[in-house]
XYZ file of C-alpha atoms in Angstrom:
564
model
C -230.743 25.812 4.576
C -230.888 25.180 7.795
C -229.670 28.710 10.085
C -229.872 27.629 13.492
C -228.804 24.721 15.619
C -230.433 23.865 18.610
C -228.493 21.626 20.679
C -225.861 24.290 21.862
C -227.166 23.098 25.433
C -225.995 24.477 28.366
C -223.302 27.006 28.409
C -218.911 25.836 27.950
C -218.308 28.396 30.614
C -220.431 26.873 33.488
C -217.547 24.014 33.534
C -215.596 26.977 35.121
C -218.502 29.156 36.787
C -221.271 26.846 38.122
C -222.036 24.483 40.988
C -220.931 24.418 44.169
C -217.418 23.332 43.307
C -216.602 25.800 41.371
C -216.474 28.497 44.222
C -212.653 28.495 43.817
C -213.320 29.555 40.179
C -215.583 32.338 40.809
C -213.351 33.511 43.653
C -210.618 34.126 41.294
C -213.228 35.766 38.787
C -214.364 37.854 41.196
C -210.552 39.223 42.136
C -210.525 40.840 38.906
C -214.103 42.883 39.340
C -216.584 40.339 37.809
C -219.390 39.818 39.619
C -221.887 36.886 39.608
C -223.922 38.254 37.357
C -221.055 38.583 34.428
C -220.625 34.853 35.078
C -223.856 33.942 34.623
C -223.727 35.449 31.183
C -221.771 33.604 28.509
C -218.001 34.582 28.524
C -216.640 35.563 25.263
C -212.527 35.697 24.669
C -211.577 39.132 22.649
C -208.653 37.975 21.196
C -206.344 40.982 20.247
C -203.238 41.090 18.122
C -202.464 44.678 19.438
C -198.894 45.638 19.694
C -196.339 48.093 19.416
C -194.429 46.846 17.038
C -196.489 46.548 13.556
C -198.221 49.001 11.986
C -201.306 47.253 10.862
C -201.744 46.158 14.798
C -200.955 49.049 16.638
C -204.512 50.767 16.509
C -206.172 47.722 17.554
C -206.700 48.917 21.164
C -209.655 51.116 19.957
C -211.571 48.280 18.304
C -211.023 45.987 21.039
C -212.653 48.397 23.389
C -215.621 48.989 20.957
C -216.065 45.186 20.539
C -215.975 44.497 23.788
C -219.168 47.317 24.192
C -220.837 45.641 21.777
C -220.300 41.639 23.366
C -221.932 43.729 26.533
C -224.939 45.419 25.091
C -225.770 42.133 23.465
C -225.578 40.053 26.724
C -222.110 38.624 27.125
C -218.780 38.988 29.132
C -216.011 40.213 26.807
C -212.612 38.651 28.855
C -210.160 40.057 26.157
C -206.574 38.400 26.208
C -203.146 38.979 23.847
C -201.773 37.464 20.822
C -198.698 37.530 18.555
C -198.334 39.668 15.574
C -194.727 39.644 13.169
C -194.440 41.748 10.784
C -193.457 40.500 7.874
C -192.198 43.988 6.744
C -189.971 44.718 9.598
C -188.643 40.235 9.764
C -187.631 40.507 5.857
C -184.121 39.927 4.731
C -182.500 38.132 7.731
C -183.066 35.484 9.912
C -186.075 37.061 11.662
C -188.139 35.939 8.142
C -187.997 31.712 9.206
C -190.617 33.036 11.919
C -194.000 34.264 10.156
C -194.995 31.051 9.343
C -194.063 29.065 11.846
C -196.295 31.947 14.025
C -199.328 31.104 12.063
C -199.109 26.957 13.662
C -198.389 29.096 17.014
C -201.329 31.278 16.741
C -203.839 28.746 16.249
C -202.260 26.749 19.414
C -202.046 29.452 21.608
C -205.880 30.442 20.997
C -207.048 26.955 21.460
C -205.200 27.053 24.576
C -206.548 30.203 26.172
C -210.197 28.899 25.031
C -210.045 25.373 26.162
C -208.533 26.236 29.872
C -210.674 29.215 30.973
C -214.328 27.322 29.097
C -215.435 30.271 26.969
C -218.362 30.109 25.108
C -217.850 32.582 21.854
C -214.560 34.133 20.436
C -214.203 37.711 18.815
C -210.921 37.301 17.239
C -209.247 40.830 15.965
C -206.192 40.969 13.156
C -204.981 41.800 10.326
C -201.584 40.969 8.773
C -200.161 38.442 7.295
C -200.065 35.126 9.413
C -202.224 36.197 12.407
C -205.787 36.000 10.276
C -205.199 32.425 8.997
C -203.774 31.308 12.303
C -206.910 32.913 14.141
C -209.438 31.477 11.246
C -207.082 28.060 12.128
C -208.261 28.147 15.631
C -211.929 28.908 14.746
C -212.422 25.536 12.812
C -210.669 23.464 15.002
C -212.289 24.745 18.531
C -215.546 25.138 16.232
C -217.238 27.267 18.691
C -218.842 30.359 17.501
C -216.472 32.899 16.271
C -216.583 36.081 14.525
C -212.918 37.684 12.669
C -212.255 41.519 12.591
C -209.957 43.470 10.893
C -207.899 46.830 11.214
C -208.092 47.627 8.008
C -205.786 48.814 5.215
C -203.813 51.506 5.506
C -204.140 54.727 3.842
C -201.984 54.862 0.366
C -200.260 58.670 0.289
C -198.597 60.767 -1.899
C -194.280 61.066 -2.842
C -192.788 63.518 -6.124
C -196.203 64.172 -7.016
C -198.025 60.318 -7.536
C -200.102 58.328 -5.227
C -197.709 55.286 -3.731
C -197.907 52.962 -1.077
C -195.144 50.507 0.618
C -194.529 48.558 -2.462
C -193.739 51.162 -4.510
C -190.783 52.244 -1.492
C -189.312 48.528 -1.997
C -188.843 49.116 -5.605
C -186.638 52.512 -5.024
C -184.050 50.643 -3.082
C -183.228 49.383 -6.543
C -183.311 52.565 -8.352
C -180.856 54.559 -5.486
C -178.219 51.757 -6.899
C -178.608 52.173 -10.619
C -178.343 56.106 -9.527
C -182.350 57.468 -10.998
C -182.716 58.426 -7.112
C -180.547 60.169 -5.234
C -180.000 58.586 -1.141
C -181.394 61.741 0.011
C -184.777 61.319 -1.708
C -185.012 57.777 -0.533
C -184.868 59.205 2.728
C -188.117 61.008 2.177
C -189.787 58.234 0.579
C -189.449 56.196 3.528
C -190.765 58.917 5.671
C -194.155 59.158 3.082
C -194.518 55.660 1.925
C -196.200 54.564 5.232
C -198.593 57.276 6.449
C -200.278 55.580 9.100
C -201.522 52.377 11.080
C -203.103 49.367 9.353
C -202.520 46.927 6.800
C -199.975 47.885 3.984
C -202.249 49.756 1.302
C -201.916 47.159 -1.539
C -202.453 43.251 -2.317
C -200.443 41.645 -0.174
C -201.428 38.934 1.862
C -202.864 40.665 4.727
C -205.216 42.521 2.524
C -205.592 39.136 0.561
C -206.556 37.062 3.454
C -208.894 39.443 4.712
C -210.528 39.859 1.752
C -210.853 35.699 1.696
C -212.190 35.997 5.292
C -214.989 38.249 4.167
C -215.719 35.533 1.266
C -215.184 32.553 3.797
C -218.071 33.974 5.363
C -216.164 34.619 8.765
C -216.662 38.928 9.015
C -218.962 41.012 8.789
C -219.926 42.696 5.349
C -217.189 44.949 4.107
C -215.104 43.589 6.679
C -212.356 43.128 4.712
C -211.623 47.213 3.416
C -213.221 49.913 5.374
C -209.980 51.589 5.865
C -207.916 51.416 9.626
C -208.760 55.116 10.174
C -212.470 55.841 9.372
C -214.562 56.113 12.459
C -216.684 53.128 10.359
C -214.077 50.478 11.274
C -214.950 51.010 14.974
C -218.431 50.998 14.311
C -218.188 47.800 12.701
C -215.670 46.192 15.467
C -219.182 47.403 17.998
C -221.458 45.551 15.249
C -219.091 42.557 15.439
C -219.147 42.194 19.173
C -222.992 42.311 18.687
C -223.073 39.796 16.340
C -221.327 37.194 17.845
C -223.895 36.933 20.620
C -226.464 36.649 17.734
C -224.066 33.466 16.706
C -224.071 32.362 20.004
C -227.809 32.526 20.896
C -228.662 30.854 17.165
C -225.392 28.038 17.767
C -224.079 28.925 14.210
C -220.569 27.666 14.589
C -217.159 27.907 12.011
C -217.873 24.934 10.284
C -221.716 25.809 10.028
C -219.521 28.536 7.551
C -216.798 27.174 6.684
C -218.212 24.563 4.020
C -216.466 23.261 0.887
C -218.701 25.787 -0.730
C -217.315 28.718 0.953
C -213.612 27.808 0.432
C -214.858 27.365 -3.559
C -215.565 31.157 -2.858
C -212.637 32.409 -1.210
C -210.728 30.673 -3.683
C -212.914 32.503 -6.499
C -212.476 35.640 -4.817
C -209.174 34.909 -4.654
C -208.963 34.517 -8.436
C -210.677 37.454 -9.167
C -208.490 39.845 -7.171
C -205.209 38.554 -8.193
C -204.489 37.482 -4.402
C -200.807 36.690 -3.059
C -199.242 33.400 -3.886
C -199.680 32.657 0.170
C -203.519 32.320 0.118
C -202.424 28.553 -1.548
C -200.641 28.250 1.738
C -203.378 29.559 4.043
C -206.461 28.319 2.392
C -205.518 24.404 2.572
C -204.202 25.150 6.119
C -208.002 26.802 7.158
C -209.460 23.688 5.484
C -207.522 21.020 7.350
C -208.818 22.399 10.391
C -212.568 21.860 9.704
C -211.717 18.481 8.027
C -211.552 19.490 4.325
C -208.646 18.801 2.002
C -208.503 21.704 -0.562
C -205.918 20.218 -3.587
C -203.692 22.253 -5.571
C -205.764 20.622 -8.391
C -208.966 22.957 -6.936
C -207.583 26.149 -7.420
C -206.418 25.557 -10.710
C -210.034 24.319 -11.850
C -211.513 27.508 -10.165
C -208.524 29.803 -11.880
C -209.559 27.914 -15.017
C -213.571 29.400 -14.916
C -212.921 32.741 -12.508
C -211.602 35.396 -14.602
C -209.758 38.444 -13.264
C -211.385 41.647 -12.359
C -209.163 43.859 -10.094
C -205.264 44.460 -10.223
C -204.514 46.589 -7.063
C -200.845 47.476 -6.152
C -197.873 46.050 -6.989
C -199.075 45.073 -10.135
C -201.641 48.006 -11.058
C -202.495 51.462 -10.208
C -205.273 51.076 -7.529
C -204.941 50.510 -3.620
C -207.179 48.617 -0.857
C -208.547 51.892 -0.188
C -209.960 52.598 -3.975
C -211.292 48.763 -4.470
C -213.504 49.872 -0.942
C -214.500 53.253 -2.813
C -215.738 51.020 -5.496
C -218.070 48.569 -3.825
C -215.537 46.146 -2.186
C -215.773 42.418 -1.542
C -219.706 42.564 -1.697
C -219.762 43.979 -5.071
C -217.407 41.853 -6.319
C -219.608 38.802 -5.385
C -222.234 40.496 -6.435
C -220.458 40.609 -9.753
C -219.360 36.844 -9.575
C -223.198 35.631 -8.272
C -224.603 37.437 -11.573
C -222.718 35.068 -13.674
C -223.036 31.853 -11.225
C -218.969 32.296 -10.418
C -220.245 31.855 -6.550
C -222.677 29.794 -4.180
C -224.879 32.722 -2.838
C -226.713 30.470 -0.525
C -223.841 29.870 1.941
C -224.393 30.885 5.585
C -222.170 33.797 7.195
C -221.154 35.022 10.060
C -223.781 37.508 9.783
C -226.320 35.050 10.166
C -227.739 35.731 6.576
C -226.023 34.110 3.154
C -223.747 35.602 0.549
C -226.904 36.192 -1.491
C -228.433 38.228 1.424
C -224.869 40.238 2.102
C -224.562 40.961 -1.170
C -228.081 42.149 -2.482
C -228.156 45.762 -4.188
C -224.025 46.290 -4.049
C -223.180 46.956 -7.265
C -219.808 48.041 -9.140
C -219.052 51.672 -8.507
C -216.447 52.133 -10.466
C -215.411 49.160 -13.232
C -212.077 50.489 -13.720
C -211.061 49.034 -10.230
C -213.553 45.987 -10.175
C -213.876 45.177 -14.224
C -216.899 43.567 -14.940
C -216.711 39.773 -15.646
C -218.247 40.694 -19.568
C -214.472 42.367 -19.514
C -212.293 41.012 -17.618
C -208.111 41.754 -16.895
C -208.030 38.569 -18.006
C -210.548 35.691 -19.088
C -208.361 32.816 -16.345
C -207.928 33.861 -12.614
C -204.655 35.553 -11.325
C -202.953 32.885 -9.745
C -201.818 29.814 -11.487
C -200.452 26.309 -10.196
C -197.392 25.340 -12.400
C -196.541 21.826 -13.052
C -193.323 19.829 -14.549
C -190.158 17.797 -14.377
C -188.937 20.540 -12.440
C -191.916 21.307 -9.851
C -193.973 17.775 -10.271
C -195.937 18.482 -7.312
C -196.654 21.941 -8.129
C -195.914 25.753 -8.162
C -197.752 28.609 -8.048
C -197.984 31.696 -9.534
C -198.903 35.189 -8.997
C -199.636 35.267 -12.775
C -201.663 38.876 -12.647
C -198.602 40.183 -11.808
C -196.019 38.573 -14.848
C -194.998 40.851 -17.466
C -196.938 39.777 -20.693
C -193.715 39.446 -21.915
C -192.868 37.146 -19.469
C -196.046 34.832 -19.723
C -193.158 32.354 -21.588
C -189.936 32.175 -21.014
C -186.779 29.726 -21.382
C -183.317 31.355 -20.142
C -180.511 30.240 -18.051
C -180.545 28.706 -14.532
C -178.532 31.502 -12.137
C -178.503 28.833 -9.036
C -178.252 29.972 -5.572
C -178.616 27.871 -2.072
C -180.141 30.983 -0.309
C -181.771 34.070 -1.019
C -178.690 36.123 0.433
C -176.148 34.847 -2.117
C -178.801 35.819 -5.029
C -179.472 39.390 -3.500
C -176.071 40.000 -3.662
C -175.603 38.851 -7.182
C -178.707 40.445 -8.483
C -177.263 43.911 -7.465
C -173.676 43.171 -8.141
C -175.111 43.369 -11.916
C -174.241 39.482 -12.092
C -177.418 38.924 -13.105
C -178.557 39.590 -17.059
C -181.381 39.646 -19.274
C -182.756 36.365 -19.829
C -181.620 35.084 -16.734
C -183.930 32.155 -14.846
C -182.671 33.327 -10.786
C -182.973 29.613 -8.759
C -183.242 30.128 -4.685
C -183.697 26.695 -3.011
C -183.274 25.303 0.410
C -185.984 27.973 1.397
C -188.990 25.627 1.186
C -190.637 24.926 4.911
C -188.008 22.740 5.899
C -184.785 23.626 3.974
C -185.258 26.984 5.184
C -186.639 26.107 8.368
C -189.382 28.540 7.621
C -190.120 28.989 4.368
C -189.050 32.895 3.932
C -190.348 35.186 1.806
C -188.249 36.464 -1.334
C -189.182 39.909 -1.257
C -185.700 42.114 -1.569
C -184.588 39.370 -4.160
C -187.589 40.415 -6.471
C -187.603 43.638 -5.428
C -184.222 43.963 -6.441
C -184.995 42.183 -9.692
C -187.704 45.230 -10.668
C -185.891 48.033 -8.872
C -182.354 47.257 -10.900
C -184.942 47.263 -14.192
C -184.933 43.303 -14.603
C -188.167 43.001 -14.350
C -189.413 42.248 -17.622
C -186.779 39.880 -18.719
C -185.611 37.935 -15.578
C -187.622 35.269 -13.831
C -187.148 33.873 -10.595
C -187.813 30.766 -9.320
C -187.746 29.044 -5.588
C -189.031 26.487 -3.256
C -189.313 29.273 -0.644
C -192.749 31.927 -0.927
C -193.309 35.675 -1.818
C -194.643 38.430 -0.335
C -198.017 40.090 -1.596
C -195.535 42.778 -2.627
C -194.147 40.627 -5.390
C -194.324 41.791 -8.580
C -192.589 40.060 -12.320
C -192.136 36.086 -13.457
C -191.925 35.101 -9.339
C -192.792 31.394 -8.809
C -192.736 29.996 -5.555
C -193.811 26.743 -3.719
C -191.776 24.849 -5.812
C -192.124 20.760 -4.727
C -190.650 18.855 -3.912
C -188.336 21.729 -1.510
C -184.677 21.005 -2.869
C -184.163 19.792 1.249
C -185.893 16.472 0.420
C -184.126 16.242 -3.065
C -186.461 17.357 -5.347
C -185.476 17.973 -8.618
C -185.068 22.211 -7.686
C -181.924 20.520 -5.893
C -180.754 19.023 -9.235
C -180.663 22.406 -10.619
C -176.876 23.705 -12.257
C -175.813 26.918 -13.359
C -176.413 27.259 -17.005
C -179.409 24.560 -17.049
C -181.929 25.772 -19.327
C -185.612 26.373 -17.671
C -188.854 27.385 -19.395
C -191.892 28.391 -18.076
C -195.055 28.532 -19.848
C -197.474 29.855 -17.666
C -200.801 29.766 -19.991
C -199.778 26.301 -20.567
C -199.478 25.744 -16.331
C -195.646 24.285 -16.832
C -192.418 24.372 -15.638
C -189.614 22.431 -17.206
C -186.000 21.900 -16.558
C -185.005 20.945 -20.285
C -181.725 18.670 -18.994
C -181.571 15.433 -20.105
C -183.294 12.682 -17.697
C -180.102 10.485 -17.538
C -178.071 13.569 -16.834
C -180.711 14.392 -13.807
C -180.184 10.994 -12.699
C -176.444 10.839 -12.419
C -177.044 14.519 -10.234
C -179.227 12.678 -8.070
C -177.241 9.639 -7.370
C -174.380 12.143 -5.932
C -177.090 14.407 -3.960
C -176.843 14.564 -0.856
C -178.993 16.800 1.671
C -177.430 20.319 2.730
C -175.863 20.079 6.277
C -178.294 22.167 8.842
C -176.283 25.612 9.929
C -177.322 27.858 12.632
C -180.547 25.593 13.886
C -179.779 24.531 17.342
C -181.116 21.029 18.726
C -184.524 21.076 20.154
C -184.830 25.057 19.336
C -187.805 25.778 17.750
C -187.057 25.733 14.086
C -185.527 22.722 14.334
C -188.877 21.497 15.948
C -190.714 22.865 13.189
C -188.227 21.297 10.475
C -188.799 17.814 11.475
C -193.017 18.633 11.830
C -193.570 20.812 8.881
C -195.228 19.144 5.516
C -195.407 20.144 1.746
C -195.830 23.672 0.817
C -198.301 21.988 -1.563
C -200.422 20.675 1.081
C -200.279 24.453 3.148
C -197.110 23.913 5.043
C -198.998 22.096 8.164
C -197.255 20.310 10.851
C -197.629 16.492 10.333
């Protein structure tokens, strides 16, 4: 393998700090307390998704500062500048939740436009939730100069009535306060416990998820992904990062150098083996795109098919972020997945070294967190792509989290045109065993947005459903999804796909180990539905706003819910 590349050539930055013209340039640069020689030097952009507002953000200040040391010491100019952060947490249940991923297309934009105007040379880009780290990795390939991803780190889990819980866990007692097992006044204390402190919310969600992919992409440094928001070692590693990126800089290893087909195959085994959220098959194709790969739907299930499961963190186990770190993290599950030829070890990183060098001598530390592929959670990986008359361009799955009750299941269609009209039903008791809960018009453009159904499936577990009601939409789920959830359902019921065809009482069975999803209604009886269809009129999306901007751009969740 070739490492290095050397035609990097002169420096971006001297388009906007050399030569004679350019005095009016380093005029300006010099009104902020650079000095020639900082110019001379390559200019890196720090790009930090510190607010106020989210908790797995609002530390970020600190590792900022201590990449921006380490950019110095290694012979750069650190020129650090802001970027948006929702919180996926705090936008749930209203309108605010048509925003996260339409951020993630905004993200990538508003990077490529700081980079391209000001001529920087490297990027350090620091995250961690949700959107922001496949918007930044979106903005990596497609300006394809080097670039290095950091993390805040996962939260710390706590403790509530005696047992170790986490955010998830919080969700699920909104549920229980209704059916009267918890009284209002211990909620109130739960919500004061649940969340002790800044980072990433302490279980598999996606922001965990996707930085755990990031780590397998090749795009952090090793362990990355997990060393917890509040150990001193997550600022040490933010000061290795800003070191590193000169390293990438001086050796012109760029994103795409990294980002190969071989390196999504491991994110998307990595992805298998943790039991990842259902929006890594939004993020991963999106990433792709960028550096001119197309990863199909068809992909993941072939990698699901040969990756088996090893680690089922929170909502769907016992564990949390911070124990899968205790027991080796990302580079011992490689490790695990090289031993048995799950992985390509020889892919370069942003390290400068491959997997197989990253990885060397970190083993398992404790196999009831990270079971060892000789026994697995399960032999198949834990998401799974659904296909059928009713999804016949696909669905996914968060299968490590279904009931194995649940694996196969046929019950009655409970239809609903948004997620508000189901949330009320589910805890008006309308809802029964057996029950198949339908929420369409929520895809990426029936929603505009594409929001997550978290307080519908939390409200599915927390009113003790969860074991004998499934729920199906064209809309997405939140990492914190737990039960029979499938998503991503395509065509979205706003282009008339057959989710749109959907009437109460229709009977729909899903077979997950089988990969299908059928709406068992006669085909003539679908046709005569379709031939009176006609597409929802828009409410509350104003003309030329944003979301209705987004609407008319977005494409198929199956394809990562890109703008066209």
């Amino acid at each position: 393998m070739t490492r290095d590349n050397p035609s990097r050539g002169p420096l971006r930055s001297s388009l906007v700090t050399q030569g004679i013209d350019r005095a009016t340039h380093r005029s300006l640069f010099y009104s902020m307390g650079l000095g020639r020689e900082n110019l001379d030097k390559p200019l890196v952009a720090v790009v930090n998704s510190f607010n106020e507002v989210v908790p797995g953000h609002v530390h970020l200040q600190s590792l900022c500062q201590a990449i921006k040391l380490g950019v110095a010491e290694a012979g750069g100019t650190p020129l650090e500048f802001p970027c948006i952060a929702i919180c996926d947490g705090l936008a749930t249940g209203h309108a605010g939740m048509k925003m996260p991923m339409l951020s993630r297309e905004m993200i990538a934009d508003l990077i490529e436009l700081m980079v391209t105007a000001h001529g920087f040379d490297a990027m350090v880009l620091l995250t961690n939730c949700d959107k922001v780290t496949p918007g930044m990795l979106m903005a990596a390939g497609r300006l394809n100069i080097p670039a290095i991803l950091v993390s805040g780190g996962p939260m710390d889990n706590t403790s509530f009535q005696g047992k170790q819980v986490c955010y998830t866990d919080l969700i699920e007692a909104e549920g229980k306060v209704i059916r009267g097992e918890m009284s209002e006044a211990e909620l109130t204390e739960f919500e004061h416990a649940a969340c002790p402190g800044c980072g990433s919310c302490a279980m598999m969600g996606t922001a965990n998820s996707m930085n755990m992919l990031t780590e397998a992409l090749g795009m952090t440094l090793t362990d990355g992904a997990l060393v917890p928001a509040t150990y001193g070692a997550r600022v040490a590693l933010a000061r290795r990062a800003g070191r590193a990126i000169m390293q990438l800089h001086n050796r012109n290893i760029l994103p795409r150098d990294i980002m190969t087909l071989k390196a999504f195959e491991n994110a998307m085994a990595v992805d298998m083996a943790i039991g990842g959220s259902t929006n890594t098959c939004l993020h991963l194709p999106a990433i792709a795109r960028e550096v001119g790969l197309a990863l199909e739907m068809d992909k993941f299930t072939e990698i699901a098919e040969r990756t088996p499961h090893l680690t089922l963190l929170k909502p769907a186990g016992k564990f949390f972020a911070g124990d899968m770190y205790r027991a080796g993290g990302i580079p011992a599950l490689m490790n695990e997945l090289a031993a048995h030829k799950l992985i390509h070890p020889d892919c370069l990183t942003a390290t400068g070294k491959t997997v197989a060098e990253n990885i060397s001598g970190r083993n398992v530390l404790n196999p009831e967190v990270i079971h060892p592929v000789e026994a697995p959670i399960s032999p198949r990986g834990g998401l799974a792509i659904l296909r059928g008359n009713l999804a016949p361009e696909g669905a996914v799955v968060k299968s490590a989290a279904v009931a194995p009750e649940m694996l196969v299941h046929s019950g009655p269609a409970r239809v609903f045109d948004r997620e508000e009209e189901a949330l009320e039903a589910i805890f008006g008791g309308i809802i029964q065993p057996g029950d198949v809960v339908v929420i369409r018009y929520e895809g990426p453009k029936g929603g505009p947005g594409m929001r997550e159904q978290l307080l519908p499936t939390s409200a599915i577990i927390g009113m003790g459903l969860g074991k004998t009601v499934a729920l199906i939409t064209d809309g997405r789920f939140s990492g914190a999804t737990q039960g029979a959830c499938i998503g991503h359902v395509s065509p979205e019921a706003y282009l008339g796909g057959p989710i749109s065809l959907v009437a109460e009482g229709d009977v729909i069975r899903i077979d997950i180990p089988a990969r299908t999803l059928t709406l068992e209604v006669d085909p003539r009886v679908l046709e005569g539905r379709k031939n009176t269809w006609k597409p929802p009129e828009s409410t509350n999306i104003a003309k030329g706003s944003l979301l209705e901007r987004y609407r008319r751009m977005v494409g198929s969740a199956m394809k990562g819910s890109v703008l066209e």
